[in-house]
Short mmCIF file of C-alpha atoms and ligand atoms in Angstrom, two decimals:
data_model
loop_
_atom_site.label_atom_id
_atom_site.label_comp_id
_atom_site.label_asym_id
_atom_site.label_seq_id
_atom_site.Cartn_x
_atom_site.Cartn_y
_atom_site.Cartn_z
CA UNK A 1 144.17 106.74 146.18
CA UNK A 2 145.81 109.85 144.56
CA UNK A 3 148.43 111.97 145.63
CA UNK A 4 145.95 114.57 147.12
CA UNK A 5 143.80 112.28 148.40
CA UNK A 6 145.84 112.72 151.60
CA UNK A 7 147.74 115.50 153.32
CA UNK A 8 146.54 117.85 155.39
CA UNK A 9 143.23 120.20 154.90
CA UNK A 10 143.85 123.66 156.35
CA UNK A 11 140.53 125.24 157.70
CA UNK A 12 140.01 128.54 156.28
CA UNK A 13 136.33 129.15 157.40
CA UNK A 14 133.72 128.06 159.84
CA UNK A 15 130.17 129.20 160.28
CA UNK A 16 127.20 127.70 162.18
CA UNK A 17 124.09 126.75 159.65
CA UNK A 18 121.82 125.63 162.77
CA UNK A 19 122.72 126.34 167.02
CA UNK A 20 124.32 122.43 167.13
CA UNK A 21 125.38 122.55 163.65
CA UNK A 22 128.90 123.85 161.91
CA UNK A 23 130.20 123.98 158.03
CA UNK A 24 133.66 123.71 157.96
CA UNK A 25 135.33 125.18 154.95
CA UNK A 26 139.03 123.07 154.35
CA UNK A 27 141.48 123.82 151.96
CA UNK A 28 144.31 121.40 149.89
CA UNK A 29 147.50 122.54 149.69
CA UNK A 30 147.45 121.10 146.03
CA UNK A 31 143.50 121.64 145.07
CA UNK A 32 140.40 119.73 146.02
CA UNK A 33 140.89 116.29 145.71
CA UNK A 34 138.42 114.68 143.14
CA UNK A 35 135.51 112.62 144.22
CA UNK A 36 132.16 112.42 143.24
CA UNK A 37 129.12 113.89 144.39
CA UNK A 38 127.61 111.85 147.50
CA UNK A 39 131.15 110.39 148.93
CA UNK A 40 132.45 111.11 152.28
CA UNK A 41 136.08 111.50 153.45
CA UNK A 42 138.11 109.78 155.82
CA UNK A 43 139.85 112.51 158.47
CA UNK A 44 142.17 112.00 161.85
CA UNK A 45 141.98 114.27 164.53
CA UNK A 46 144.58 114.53 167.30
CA UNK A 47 142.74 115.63 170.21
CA UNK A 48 144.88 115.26 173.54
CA UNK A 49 147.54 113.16 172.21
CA UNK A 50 144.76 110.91 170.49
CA UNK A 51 144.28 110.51 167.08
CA UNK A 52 140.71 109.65 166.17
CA UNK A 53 139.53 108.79 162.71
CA UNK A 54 136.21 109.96 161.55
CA UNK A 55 134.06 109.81 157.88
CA UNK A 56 132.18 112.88 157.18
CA UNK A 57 130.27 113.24 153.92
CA UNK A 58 131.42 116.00 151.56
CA UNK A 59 128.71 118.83 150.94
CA UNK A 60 130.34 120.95 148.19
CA UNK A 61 131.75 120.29 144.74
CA UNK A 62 134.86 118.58 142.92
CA UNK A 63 135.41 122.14 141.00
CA UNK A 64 134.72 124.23 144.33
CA UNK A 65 138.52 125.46 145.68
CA UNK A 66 137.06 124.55 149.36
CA UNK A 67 136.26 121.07 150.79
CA UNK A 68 132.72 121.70 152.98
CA UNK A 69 131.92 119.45 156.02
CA UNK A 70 128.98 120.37 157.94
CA UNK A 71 129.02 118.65 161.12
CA UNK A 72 126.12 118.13 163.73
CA UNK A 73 127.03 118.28 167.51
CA UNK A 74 125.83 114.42 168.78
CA UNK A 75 125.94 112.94 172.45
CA UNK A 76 129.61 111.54 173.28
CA UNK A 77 130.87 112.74 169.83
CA UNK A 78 134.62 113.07 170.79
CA UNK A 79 135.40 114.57 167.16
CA UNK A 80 132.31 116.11 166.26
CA UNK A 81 131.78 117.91 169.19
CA UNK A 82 135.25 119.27 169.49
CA UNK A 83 135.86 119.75 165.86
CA UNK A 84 132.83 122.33 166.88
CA UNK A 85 134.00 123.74 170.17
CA UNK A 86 137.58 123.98 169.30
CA UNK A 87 139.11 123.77 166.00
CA UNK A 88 139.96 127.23 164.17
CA UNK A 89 141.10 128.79 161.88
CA UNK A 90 144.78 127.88 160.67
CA UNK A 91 144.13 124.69 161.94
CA UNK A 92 144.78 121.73 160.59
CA UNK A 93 143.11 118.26 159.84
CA UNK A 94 144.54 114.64 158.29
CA UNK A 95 143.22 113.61 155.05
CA UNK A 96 143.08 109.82 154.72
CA UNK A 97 141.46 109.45 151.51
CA UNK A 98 138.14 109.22 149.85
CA UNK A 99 135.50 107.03 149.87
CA UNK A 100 131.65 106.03 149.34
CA UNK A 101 129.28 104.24 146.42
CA UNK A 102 126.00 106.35 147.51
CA UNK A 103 127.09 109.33 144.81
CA UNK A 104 125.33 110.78 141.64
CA UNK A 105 128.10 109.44 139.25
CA UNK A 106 128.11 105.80 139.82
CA UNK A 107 124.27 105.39 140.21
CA UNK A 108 123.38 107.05 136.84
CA UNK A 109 119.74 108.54 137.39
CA UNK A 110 116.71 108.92 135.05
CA UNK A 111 114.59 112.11 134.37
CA UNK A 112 113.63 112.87 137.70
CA UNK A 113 115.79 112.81 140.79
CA UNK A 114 114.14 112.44 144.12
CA UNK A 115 116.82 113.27 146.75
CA UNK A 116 115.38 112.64 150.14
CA UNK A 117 117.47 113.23 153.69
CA UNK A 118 116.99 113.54 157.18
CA UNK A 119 118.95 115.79 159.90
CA UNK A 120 122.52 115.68 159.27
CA UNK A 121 121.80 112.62 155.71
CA UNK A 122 121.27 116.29 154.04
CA UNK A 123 125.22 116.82 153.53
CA UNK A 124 125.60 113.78 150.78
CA UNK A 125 122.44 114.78 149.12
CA UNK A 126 123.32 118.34 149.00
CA UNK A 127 126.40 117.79 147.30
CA UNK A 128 124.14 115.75 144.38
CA UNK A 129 121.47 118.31 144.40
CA UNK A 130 124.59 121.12 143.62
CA UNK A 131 126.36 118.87 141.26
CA UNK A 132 123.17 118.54 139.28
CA UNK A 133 122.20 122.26 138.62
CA UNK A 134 125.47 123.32 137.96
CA UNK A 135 125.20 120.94 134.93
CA UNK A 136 122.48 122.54 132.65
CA UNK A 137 121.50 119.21 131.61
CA UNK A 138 118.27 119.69 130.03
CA UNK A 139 117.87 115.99 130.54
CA UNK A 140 116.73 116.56 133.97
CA UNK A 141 113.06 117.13 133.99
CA UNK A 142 112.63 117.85 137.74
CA UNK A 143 114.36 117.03 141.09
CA UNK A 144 112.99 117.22 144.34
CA UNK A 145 114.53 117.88 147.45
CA UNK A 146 112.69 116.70 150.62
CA UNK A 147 114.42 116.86 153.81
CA UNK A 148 113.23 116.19 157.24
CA UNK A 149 113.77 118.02 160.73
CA UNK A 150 112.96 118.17 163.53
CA UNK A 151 111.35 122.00 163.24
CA UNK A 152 112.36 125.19 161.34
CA UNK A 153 115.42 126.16 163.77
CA UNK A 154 117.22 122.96 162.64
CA UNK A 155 116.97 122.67 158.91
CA UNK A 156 120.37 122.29 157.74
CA UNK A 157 120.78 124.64 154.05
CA UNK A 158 117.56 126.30 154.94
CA UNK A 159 118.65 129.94 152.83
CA UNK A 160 120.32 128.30 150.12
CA UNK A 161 117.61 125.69 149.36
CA UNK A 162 114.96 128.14 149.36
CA UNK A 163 116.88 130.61 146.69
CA UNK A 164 117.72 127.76 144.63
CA UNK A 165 114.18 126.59 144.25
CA UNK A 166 113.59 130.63 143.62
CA UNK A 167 116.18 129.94 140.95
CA UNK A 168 115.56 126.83 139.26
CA UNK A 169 111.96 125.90 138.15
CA UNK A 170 112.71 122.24 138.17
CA UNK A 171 114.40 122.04 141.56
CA UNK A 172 111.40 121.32 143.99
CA UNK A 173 111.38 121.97 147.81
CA UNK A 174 109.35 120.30 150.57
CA UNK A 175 110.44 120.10 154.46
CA UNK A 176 109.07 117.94 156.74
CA UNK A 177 109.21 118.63 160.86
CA UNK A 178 108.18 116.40 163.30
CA UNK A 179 107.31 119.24 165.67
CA UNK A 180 105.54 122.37 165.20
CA UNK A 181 107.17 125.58 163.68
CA UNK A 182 106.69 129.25 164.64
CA UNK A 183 106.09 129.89 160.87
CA UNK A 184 103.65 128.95 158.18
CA UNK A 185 105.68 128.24 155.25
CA UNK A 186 104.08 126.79 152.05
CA UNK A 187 107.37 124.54 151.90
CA UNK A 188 106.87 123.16 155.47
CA UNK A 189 104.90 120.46 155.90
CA UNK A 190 104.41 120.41 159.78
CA UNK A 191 104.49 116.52 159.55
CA UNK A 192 106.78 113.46 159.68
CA UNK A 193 107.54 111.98 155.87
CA UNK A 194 105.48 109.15 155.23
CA UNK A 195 105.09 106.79 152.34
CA UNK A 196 101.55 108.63 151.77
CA UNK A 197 102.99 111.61 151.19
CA UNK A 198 106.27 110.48 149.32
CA UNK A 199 103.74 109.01 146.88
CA UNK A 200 102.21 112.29 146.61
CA UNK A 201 105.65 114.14 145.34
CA UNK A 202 106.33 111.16 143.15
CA UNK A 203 102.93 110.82 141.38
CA UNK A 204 103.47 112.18 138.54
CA UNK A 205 107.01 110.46 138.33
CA UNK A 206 107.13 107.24 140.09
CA UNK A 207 108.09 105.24 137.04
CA UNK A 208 110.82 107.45 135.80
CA UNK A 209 112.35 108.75 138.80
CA UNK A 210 115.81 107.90 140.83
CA UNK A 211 115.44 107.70 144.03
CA UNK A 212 118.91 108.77 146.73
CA UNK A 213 117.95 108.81 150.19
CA UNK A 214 120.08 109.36 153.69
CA UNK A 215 118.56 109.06 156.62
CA UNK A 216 118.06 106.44 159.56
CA UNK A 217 118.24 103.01 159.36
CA UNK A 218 114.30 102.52 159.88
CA UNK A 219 113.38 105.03 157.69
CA UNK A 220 115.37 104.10 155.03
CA UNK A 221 113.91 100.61 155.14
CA UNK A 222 110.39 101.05 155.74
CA UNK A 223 110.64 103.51 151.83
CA UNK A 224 112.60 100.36 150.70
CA UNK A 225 109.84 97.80 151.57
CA UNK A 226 106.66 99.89 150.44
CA UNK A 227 108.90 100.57 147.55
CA UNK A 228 109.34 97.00 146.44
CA UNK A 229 105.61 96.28 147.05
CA UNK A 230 104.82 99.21 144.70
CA UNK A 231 107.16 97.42 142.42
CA UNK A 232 109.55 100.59 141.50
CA UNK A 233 112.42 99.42 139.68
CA UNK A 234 114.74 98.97 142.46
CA UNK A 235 117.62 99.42 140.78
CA UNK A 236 117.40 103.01 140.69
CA UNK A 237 116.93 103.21 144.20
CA UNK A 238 119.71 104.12 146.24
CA UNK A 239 120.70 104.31 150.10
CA UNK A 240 123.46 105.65 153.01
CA UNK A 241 122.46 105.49 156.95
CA UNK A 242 122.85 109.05 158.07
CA UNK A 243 125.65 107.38 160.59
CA UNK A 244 128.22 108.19 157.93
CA UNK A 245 127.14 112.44 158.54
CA UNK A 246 126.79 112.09 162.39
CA UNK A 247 129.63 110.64 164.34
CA UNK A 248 128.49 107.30 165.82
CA UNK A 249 129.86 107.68 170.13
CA UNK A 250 132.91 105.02 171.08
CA UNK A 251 130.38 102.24 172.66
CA UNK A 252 132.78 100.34 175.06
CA UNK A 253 131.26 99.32 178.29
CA UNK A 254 132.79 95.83 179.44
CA UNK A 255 130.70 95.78 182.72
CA UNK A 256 127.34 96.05 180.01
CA UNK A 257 128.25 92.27 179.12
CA UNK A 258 127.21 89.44 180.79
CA UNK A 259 128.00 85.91 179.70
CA UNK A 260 131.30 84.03 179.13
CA UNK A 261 134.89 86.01 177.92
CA UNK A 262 136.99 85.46 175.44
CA UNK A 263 140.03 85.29 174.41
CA UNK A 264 141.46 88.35 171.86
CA UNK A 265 144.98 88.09 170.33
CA UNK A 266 146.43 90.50 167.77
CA UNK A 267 148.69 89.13 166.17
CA UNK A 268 150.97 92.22 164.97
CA UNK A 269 150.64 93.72 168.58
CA UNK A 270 151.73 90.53 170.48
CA UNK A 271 148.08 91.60 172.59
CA UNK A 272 146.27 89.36 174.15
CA UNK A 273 143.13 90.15 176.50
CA UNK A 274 139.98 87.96 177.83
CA UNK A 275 136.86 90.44 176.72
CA UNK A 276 133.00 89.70 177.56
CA UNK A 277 130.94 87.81 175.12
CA UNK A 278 129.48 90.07 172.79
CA UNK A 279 132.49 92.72 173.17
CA UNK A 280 132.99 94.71 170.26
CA UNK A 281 136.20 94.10 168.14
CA UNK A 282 137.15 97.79 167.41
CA UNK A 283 136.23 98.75 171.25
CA UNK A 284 138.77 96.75 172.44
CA UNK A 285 141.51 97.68 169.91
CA UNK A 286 141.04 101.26 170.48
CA UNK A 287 140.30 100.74 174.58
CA UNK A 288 144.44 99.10 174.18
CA UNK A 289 145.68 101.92 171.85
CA UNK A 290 145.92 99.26 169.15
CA UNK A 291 146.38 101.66 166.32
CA UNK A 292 143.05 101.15 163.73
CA UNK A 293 141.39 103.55 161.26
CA UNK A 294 138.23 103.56 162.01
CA UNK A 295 136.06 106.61 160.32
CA UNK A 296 132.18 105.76 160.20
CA UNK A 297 131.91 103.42 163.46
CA UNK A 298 129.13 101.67 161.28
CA UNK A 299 130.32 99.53 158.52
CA UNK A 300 130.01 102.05 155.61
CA UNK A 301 133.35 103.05 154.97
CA UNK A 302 135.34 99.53 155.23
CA UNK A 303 138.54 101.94 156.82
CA UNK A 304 138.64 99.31 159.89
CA UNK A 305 138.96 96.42 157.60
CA UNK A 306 140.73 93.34 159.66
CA UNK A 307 141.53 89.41 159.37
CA UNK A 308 139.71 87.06 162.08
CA UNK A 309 142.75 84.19 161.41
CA UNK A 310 141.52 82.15 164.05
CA UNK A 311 137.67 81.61 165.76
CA UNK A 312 134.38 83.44 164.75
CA UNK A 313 132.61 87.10 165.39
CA UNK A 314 129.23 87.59 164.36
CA UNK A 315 129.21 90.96 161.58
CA UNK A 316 126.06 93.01 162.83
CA UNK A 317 126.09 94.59 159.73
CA UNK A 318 124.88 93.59 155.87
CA UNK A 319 128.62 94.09 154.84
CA UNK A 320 127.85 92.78 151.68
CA UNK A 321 124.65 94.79 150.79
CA UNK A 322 126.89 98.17 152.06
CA UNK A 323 129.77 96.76 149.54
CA UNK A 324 132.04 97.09 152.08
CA UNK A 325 133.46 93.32 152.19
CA UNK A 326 132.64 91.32 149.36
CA UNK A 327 131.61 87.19 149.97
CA UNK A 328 135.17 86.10 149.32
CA UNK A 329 136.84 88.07 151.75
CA UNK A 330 134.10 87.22 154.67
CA UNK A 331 134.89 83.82 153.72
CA UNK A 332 138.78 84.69 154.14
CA UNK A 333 138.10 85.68 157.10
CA UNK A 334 138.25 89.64 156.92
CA UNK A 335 135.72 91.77 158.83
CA UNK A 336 134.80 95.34 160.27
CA UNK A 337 136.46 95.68 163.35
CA UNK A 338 133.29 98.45 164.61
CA UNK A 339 130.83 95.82 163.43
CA UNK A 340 132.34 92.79 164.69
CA UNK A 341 130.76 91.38 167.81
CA UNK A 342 133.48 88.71 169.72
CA UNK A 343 131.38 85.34 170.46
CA UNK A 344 134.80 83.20 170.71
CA UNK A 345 138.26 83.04 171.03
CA UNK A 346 139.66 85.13 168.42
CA UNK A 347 142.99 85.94 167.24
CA UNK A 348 143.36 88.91 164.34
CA UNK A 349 145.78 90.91 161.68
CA UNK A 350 145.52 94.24 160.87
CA UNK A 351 145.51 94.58 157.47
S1 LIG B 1 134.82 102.27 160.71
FE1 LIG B 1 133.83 102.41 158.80
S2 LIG B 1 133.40 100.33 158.34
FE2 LIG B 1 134.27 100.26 160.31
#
């Protein structure tokens, strides 16, 4: 991590983009940190006396002078929802880094670029679909944007994607919402995205396109399978679950778990505490103020990376596939405390 890859972000401007939906415009007292295109970062927010850790992809650019977050209002989203209702301007926010391997520079892309998103997914993709106009590169035969929402009101971007595909012949537009609009709009497709109609924007570039999508889980995997039977080269398809740009809700509900407890020791805490089968690990940690960085809440971001010395959890997450634990350190023993179900006695390290 460098130097200003921490510190604290001052906010400097907020405005809404949709009614449950804020930009937040941060500044570094020493300049935007560097990251690329598509990664997230890794915040704490003292709220009450509590500090709560949070990811949040990054919608603007390396070279622009403010950091953008635009974050969605979500159902028990202590952060989100109060980052919303109550942070302003002066205020200040923790910095705890930078993270992420869905991003434009690491996944090198062919001729056309096929960035795909739905509801808040649009913030990683938006960053990538900036980054690659401002570079000129004549490379780039087309790239298509196609988000989906639920109607007009909540398209996320909705002005600045329309006068950039105004601006740019290559840069092509389509929306897709699930539920009717109040306008007709050549650009909204008053549908939900299918596979049909994905193979419609790609048929004149299926075999030389790159393909980033964020979005939910299902979606993303039902494009993954008909992808694979259509036998596009897979390697130039690339994915992030849209729970990295929507705060995931703290889940902890002991009475919800029936069955036989267990026993939890952490080690560096001297805490010990008989949980529920099927408990959690970072729900209990944070229930006992047992300090742990935990950003996403959905294996993405490996912040809540811990040791399982002693007994077994069951991951219910493909930490591997999300390259957030590689198959050495599951075999060591290290896990994701927010994707770590208990299913035995258990003692722990913080790392
Ligand atoms: S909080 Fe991000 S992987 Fe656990």
């Amino acid at each position: 991590m460098t130097n200003n890859e921490n510190g604290l972000l001052t906010l400097v401007e907020s405005a809404f983009e949709t009614t449950d939906t804020k930009s937040f415009f941060l500044h570094h007292p020493t300049g935007t940190p560097d990251f690329k295109p598509g990664q997230f970062i890794n915040i704490g927010v003292t709220i009450d006396g509590t500090t709560y850790y949070r990811a949040y992809s990054i919608s603007s650019l390396p070279s622009d002078k403010l950091i953008q977050l635009t974050i969605k209002r979500v159902p028990g989203g202590t952060v989100s929802n109060w980052m919303i209702d109550h942070l302003n301007i002066g205020e200040q926010l923790r910095l705890h880094g930078i993270a992420g391997t869905f991003n434009i520079i690491d996944s090198p892309y062919r001729e056309n670029i096929v960035l795909i998103s739905a509801g808040c997914g649009i913030t990683p993709v938006m960053s990538m679909a900036r980054h690659l106009l401002s570079l000129s590169d004549e490379r780039i035969k087309s790239i298509q944007f196609i988000h989906c929402a639920r109607d007009e009101d909540n398209i996320i971007y909705f002005k600045e994607l329309c006068k950039l595909s105004n601006e740019y012949n290559k840069f092509k537009l389509a929306f897709y919402c699930s539920r009717s609009t109040k306008k007709s709009d050549s650009l909204i497709h008053k549908d939900r995205l299918n596979m049909d109609s994905l193979m419609i924007h790609m048929k004149d570039c299926f075999n030389d396109s790159s393909i980033y999508l964020c979005g939910p889980d299902e979606f993303m995997d039902m494009v993954k399978t008909e992808l694979e039977a259509s036998s596009f080269e897979m390697n130039h398809f690339h994915m992030e679950s849209f729970a990295i740009s929507c705060e995931i809700p703290e889940t902890y509900n002991a009475s919800g778990h029936e069955g036989k407890n267990h026993k939890v020791s952490v080690l560096d805490f001297a805490f010990e505490k008989e949980v529920p089968d099927g408990t959690i690990l970072l729900d209990i940690l944070q229930e006992n103020s047992i300090p742990v960085v935990a950003a996403c809440r959905a294996g993405i971001c490996s912040s809540c990376k811990c040791k399982v010395e002693t007994g077994k959890i069951e991951l219910t997450v493909d930490a591997i596939a999300n390259g957030t634990l590689t198959l050495e350190e599951i075999e060591e023993g290290y896990t994701l405390a927010c994707s770590s179900r208990i299913i035995d006695d258990i003692t722990v390290t913080l790392k």
